PDB file of C-alpha atoms in Angstrom:
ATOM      1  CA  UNK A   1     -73.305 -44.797 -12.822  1.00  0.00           C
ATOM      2  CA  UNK A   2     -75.321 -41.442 -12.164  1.00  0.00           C
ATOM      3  CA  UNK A   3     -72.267 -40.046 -10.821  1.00  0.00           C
ATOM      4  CA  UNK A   4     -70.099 -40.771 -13.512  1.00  0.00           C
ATOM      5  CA  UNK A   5     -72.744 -40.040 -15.986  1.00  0.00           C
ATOM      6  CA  UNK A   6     -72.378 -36.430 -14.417  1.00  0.00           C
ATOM      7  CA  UNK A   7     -68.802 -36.034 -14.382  1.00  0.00           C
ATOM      8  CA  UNK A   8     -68.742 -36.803 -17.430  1.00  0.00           C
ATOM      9  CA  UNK A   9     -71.237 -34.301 -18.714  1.00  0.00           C
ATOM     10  CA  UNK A  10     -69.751 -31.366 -16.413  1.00  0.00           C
ATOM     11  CA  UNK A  11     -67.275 -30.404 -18.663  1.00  0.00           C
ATOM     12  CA  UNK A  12     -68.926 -31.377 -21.818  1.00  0.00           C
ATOM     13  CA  UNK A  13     -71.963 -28.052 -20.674  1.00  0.00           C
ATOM     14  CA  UNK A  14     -69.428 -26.087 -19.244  1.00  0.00           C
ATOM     15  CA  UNK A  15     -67.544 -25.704 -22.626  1.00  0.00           C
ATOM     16  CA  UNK A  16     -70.817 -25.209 -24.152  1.00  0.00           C
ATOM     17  CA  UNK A  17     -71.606 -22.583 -21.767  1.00  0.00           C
ATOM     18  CA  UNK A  18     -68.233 -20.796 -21.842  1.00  0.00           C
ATOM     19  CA  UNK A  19     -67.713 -21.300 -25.693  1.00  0.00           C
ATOM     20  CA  UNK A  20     -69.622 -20.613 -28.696  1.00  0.00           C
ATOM     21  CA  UNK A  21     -72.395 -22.139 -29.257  1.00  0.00           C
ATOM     22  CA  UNK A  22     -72.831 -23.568 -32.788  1.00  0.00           C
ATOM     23  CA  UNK A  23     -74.181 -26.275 -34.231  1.00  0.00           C
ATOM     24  CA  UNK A  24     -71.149 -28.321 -34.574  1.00  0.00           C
ATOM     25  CA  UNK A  25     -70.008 -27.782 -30.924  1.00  0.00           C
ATOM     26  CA  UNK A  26     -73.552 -29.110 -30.039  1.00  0.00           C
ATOM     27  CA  UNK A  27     -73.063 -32.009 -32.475  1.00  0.00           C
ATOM     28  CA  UNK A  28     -69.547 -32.964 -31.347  1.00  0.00           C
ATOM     29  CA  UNK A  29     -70.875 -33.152 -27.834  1.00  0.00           C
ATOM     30  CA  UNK A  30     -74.009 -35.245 -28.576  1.00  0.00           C
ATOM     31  CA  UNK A  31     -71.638 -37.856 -30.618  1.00  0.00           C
ATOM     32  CA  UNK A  32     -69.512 -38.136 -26.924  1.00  0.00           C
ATOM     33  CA  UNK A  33     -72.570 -38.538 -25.242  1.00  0.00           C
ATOM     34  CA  UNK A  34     -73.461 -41.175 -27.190  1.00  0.00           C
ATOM     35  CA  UNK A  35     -70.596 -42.568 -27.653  1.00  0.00           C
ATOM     36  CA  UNK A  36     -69.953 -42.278 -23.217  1.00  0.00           C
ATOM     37  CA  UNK A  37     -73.420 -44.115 -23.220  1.00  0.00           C
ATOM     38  CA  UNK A  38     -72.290 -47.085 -25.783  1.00  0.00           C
ATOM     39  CA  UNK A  39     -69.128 -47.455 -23.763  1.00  0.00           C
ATOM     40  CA  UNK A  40     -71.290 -47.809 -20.773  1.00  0.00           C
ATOM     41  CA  UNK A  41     -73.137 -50.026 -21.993  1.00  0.00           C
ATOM     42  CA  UNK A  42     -70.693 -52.637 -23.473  1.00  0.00           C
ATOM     43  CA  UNK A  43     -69.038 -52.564 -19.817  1.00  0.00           C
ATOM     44  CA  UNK A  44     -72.324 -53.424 -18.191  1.00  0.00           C
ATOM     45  CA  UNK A  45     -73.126 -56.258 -20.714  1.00  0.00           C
ATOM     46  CA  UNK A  46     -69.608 -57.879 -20.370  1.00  0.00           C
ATOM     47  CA  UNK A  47     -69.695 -57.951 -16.506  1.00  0.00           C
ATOM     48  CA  UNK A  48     -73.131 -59.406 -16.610  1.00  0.00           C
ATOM     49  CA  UNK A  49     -71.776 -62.143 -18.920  1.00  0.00           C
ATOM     50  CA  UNK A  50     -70.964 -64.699 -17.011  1.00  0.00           C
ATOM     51  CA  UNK A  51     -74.494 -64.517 -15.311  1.00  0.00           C
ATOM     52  CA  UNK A  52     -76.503 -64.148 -18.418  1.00  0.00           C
ATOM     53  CA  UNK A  53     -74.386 -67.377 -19.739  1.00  0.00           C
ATOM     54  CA  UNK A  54     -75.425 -68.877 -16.560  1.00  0.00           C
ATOM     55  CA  UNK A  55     -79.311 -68.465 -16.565  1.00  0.00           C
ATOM     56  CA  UNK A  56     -79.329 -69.719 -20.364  1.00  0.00           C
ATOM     57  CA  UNK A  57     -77.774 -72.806 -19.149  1.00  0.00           C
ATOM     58  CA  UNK A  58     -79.715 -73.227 -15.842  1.00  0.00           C
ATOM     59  CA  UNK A  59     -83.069 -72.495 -18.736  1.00  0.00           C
ATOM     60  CA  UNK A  60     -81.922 -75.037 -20.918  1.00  0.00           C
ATOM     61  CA  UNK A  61     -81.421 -77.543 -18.228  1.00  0.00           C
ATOM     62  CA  UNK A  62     -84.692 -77.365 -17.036  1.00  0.00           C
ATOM     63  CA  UNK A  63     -86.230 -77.422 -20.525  1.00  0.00           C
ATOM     64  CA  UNK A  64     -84.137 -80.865 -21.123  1.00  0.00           C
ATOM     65  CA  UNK A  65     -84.102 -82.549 -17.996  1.00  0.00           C
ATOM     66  CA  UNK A  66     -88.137 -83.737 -18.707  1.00  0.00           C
ATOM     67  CA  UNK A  67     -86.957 -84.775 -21.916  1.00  0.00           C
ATOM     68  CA  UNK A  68     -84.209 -86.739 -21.050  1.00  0.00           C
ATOM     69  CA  UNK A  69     -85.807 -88.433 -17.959  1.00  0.00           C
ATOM     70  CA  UNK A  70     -88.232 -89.826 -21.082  1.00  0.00           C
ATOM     71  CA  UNK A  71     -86.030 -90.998 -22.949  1.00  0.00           C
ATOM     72  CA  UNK A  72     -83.763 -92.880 -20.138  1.00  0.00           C
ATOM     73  CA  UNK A  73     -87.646 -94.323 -19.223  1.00  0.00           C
ATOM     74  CA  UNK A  74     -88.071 -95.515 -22.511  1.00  0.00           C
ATOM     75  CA  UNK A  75     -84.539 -97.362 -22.852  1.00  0.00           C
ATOM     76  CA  UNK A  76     -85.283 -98.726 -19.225  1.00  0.00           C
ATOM     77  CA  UNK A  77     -88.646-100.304 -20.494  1.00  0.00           C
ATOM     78  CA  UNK A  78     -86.957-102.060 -23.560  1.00  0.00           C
ATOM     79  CA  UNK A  79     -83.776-103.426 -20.916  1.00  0.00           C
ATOM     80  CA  UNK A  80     -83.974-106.458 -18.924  1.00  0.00           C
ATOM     81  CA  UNK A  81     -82.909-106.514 -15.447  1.00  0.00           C
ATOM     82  CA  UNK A  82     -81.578-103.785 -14.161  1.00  0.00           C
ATOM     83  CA  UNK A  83     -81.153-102.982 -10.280  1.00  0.00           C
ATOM     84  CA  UNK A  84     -83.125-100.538  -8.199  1.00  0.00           C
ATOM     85  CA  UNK A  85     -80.515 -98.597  -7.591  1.00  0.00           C
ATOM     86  CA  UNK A  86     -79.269 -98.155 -10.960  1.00  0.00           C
ATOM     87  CA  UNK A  87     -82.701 -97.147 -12.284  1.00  0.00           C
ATOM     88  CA  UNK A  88     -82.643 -94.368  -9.435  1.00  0.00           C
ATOM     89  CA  UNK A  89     -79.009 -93.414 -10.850  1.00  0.00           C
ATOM     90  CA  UNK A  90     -80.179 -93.490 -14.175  1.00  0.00           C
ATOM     91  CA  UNK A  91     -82.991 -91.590 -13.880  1.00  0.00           C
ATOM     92  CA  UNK A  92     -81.948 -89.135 -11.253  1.00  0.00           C
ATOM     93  CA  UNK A  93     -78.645 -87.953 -11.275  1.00  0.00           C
ATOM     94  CA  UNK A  94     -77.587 -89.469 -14.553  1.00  0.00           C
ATOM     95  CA  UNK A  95     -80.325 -87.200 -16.500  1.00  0.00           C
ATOM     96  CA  UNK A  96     -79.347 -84.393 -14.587  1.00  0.00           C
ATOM     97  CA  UNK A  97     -75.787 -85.181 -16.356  1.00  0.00           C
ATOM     98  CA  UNK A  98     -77.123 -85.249 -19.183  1.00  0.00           C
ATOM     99  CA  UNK A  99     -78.891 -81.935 -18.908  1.00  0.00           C
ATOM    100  CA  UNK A 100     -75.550 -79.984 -17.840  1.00  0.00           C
ATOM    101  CA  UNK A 101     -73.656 -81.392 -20.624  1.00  0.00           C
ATOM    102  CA  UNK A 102     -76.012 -80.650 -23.144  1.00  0.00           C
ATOM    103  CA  UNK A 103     -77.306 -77.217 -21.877  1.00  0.00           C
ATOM    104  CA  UNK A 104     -73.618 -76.116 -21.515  1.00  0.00           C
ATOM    105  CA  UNK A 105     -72.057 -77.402 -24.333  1.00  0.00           C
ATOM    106  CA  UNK A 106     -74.669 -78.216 -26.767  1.00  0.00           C
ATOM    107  CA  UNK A 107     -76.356 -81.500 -27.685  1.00  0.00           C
ATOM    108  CA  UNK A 108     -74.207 -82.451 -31.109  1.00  0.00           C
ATOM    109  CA  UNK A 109     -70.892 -82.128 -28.698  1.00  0.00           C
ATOM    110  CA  UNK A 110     -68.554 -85.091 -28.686  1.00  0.00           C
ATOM    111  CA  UNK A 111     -69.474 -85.185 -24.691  1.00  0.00           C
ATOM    112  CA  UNK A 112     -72.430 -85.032 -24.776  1.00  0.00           C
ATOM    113  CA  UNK A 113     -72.655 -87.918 -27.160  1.00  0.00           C
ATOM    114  CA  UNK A 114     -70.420 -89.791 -25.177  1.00  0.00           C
ATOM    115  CA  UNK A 115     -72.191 -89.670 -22.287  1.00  0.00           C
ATOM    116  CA  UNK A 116     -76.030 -90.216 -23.552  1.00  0.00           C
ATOM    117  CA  UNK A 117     -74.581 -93.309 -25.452  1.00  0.00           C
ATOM    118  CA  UNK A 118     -73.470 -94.286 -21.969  1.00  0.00           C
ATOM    119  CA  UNK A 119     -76.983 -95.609 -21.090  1.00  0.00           C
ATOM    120  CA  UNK A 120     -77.822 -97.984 -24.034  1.00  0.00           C
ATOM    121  CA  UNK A 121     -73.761 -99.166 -22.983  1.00  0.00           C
ATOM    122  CA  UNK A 122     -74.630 -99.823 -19.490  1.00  0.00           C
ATOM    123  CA  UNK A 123     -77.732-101.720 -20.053  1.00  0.00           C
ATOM    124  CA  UNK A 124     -76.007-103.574 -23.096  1.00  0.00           C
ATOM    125  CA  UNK A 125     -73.411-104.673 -20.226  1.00  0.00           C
ATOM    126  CA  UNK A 126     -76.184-106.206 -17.922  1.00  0.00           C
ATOM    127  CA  UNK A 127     -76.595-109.143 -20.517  1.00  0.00           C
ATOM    128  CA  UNK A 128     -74.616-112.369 -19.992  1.00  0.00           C
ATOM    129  CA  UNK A 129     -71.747-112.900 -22.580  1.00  0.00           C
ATOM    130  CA  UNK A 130     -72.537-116.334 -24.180  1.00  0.00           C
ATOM    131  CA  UNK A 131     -69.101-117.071 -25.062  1.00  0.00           C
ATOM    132  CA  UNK A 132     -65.311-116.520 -24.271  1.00  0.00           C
ATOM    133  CA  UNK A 133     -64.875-113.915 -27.251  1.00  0.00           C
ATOM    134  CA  UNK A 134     -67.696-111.991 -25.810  1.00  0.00           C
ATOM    135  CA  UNK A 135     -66.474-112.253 -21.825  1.00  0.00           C
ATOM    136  CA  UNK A 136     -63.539-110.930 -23.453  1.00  0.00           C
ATOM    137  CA  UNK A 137     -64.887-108.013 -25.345  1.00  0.00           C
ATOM    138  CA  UNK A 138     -67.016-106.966 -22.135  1.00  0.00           C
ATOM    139  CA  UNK A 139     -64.320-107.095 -20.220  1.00  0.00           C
ATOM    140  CA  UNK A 140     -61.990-105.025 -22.253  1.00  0.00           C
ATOM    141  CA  UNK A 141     -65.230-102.623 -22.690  1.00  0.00           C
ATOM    142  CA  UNK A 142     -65.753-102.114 -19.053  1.00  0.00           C
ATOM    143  CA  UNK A 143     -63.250-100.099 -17.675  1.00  0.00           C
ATOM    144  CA  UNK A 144     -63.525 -97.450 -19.970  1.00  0.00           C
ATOM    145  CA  UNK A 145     -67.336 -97.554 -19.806  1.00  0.00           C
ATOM    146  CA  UNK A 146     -67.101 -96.988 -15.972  1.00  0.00           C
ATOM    147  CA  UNK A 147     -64.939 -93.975 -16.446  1.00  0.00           C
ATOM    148  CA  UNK A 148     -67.766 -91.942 -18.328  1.00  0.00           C
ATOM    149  CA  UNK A 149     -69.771 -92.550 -15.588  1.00  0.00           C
ATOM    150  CA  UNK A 150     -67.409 -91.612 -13.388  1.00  0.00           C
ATOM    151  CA  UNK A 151     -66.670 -88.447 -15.115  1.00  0.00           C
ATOM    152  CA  UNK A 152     -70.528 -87.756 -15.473  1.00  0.00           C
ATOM    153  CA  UNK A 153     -70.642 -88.281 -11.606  1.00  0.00           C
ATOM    154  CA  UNK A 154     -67.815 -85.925 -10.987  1.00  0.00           C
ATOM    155  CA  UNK A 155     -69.924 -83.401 -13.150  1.00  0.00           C
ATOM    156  CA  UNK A 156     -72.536 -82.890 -11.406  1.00  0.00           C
ATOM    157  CA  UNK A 157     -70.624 -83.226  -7.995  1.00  0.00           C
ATOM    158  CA  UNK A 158     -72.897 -86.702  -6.866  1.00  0.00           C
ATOM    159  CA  UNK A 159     -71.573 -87.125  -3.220  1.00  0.00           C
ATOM    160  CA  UNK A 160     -69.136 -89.753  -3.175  1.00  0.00           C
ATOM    161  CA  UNK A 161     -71.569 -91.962  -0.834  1.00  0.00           C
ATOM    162  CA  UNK A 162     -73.654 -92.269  -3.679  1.00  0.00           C
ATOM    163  CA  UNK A 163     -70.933 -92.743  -6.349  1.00  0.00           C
ATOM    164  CA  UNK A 164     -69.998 -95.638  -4.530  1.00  0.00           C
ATOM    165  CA  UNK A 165     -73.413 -97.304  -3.559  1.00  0.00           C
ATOM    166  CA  UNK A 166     -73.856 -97.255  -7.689  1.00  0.00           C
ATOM    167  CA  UNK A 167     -70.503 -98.622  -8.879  1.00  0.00           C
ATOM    168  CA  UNK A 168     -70.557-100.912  -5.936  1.00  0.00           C
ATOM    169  CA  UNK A 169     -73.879-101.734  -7.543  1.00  0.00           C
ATOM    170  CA  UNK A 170     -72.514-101.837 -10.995  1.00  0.00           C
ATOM    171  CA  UNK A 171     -68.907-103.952  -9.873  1.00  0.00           C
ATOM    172  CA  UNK A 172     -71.283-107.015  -7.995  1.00  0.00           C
ATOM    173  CA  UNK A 173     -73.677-107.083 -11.666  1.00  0.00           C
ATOM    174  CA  UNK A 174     -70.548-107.408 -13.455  1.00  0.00           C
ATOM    175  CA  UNK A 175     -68.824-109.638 -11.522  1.00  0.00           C
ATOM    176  CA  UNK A 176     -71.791-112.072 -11.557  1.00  0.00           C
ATOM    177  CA  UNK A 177     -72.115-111.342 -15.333  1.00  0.00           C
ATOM    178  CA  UNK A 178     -68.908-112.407 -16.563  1.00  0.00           C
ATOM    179  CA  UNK A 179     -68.431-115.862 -13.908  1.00  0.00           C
ATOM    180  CA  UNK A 180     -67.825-118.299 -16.281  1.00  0.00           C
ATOM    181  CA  UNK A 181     -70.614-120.827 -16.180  1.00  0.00           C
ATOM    182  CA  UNK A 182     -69.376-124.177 -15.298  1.00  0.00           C
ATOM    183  CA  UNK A 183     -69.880-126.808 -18.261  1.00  0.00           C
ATOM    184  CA  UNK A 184     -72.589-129.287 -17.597  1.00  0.00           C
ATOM    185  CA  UNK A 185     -72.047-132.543 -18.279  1.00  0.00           C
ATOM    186  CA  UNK A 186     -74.415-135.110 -17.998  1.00  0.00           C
ATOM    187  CA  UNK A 187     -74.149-138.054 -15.790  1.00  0.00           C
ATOM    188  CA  UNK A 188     -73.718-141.194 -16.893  1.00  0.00           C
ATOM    189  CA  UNK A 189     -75.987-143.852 -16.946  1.00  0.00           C
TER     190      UNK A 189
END
């Protein structure tokens, strides 16, 4: 930058030194100094963009993820049962979804909404359905609840071993959730 700071300014003294030397010469090449020095400027801030843009994010993050792990506690406390290793998911890598989304796109966007009502979702779909119309309604619910987490996993790049260990998890809950219970009858006397 020195260097071209120079070559710039080479020819800018030299026809001050050769020419006359009034006040608007002097003025004229102030204003393309300044002006050399703004361009300069608005180069180095736009390739630096990307990286500022990235430490804001990476600042946010950190300043959510705390927040967020609190709040994922405190829905965990008011659920029922919920597996070991989707409380790890939950509050591990799940939060740290949470954090990118927000921190990147904000925490009113429509993802970002999405995806936190994802929790109270899951842990709405770890209660038994009492009747046929709810089995139903769970059922048609399901798949699309899955693929927000999926999509949250694939955010944050979880390695697949672990995608799988949780929607393994998450496939056996269901499964045993929405068995029909057999009727009991009584025996006869």
């Amino acid at each position: 930058r020195g260097q071209a700071f120079a070559r710039f300014v080479q020819p800018l003294t030299n026809r001050l030194a050769h020419g006359q030397a009034t006040r608007g010469a002097y003025e004229q090449a102030l204003f393309e100094v300044n002006d050399f020095i703004a361009d300069e400027e608005a180069e180095q801030l736009e390739a630096t963009a990307s990286t500022r843009q990235a430490l804001s994010e990476t600042e946010e993050k950190a300043r959510l993820l705390p927040l967020l792990k609190q709040q994922v506690e405190e829905q965990l406390r008011r659920a029922s049962s919920v597996s070991l290793v989707l409380e790890t998911f939950l509050l591990g890598p799940w939060v740290e979804v949470l954090a990118q989304v927000m921190a990147s796109q904000g925490a009113d966007s429509p993802e970002s909404q999405a995806l936190v009502g994802t929790v109270d979702d899951l842990l709405a779909s770890l209660h038994r359905p009492e009747t046929d119309a709810e089995r139903r309604a769970m059922r048609a619910r399901l798949p699309r609840l899955i693929e927000r987490v999926q999509r949250g996993m694939a955010l944050i790049d979880l390695p697949q071993p672990h995608r799988e260990r949780v929607l393994a998890d998450l496939m056996r809950t269901h499964r045993g959730l929405l068995v029909e219970r057999p009727v009991e009858t009584p025996e006869p006397p």
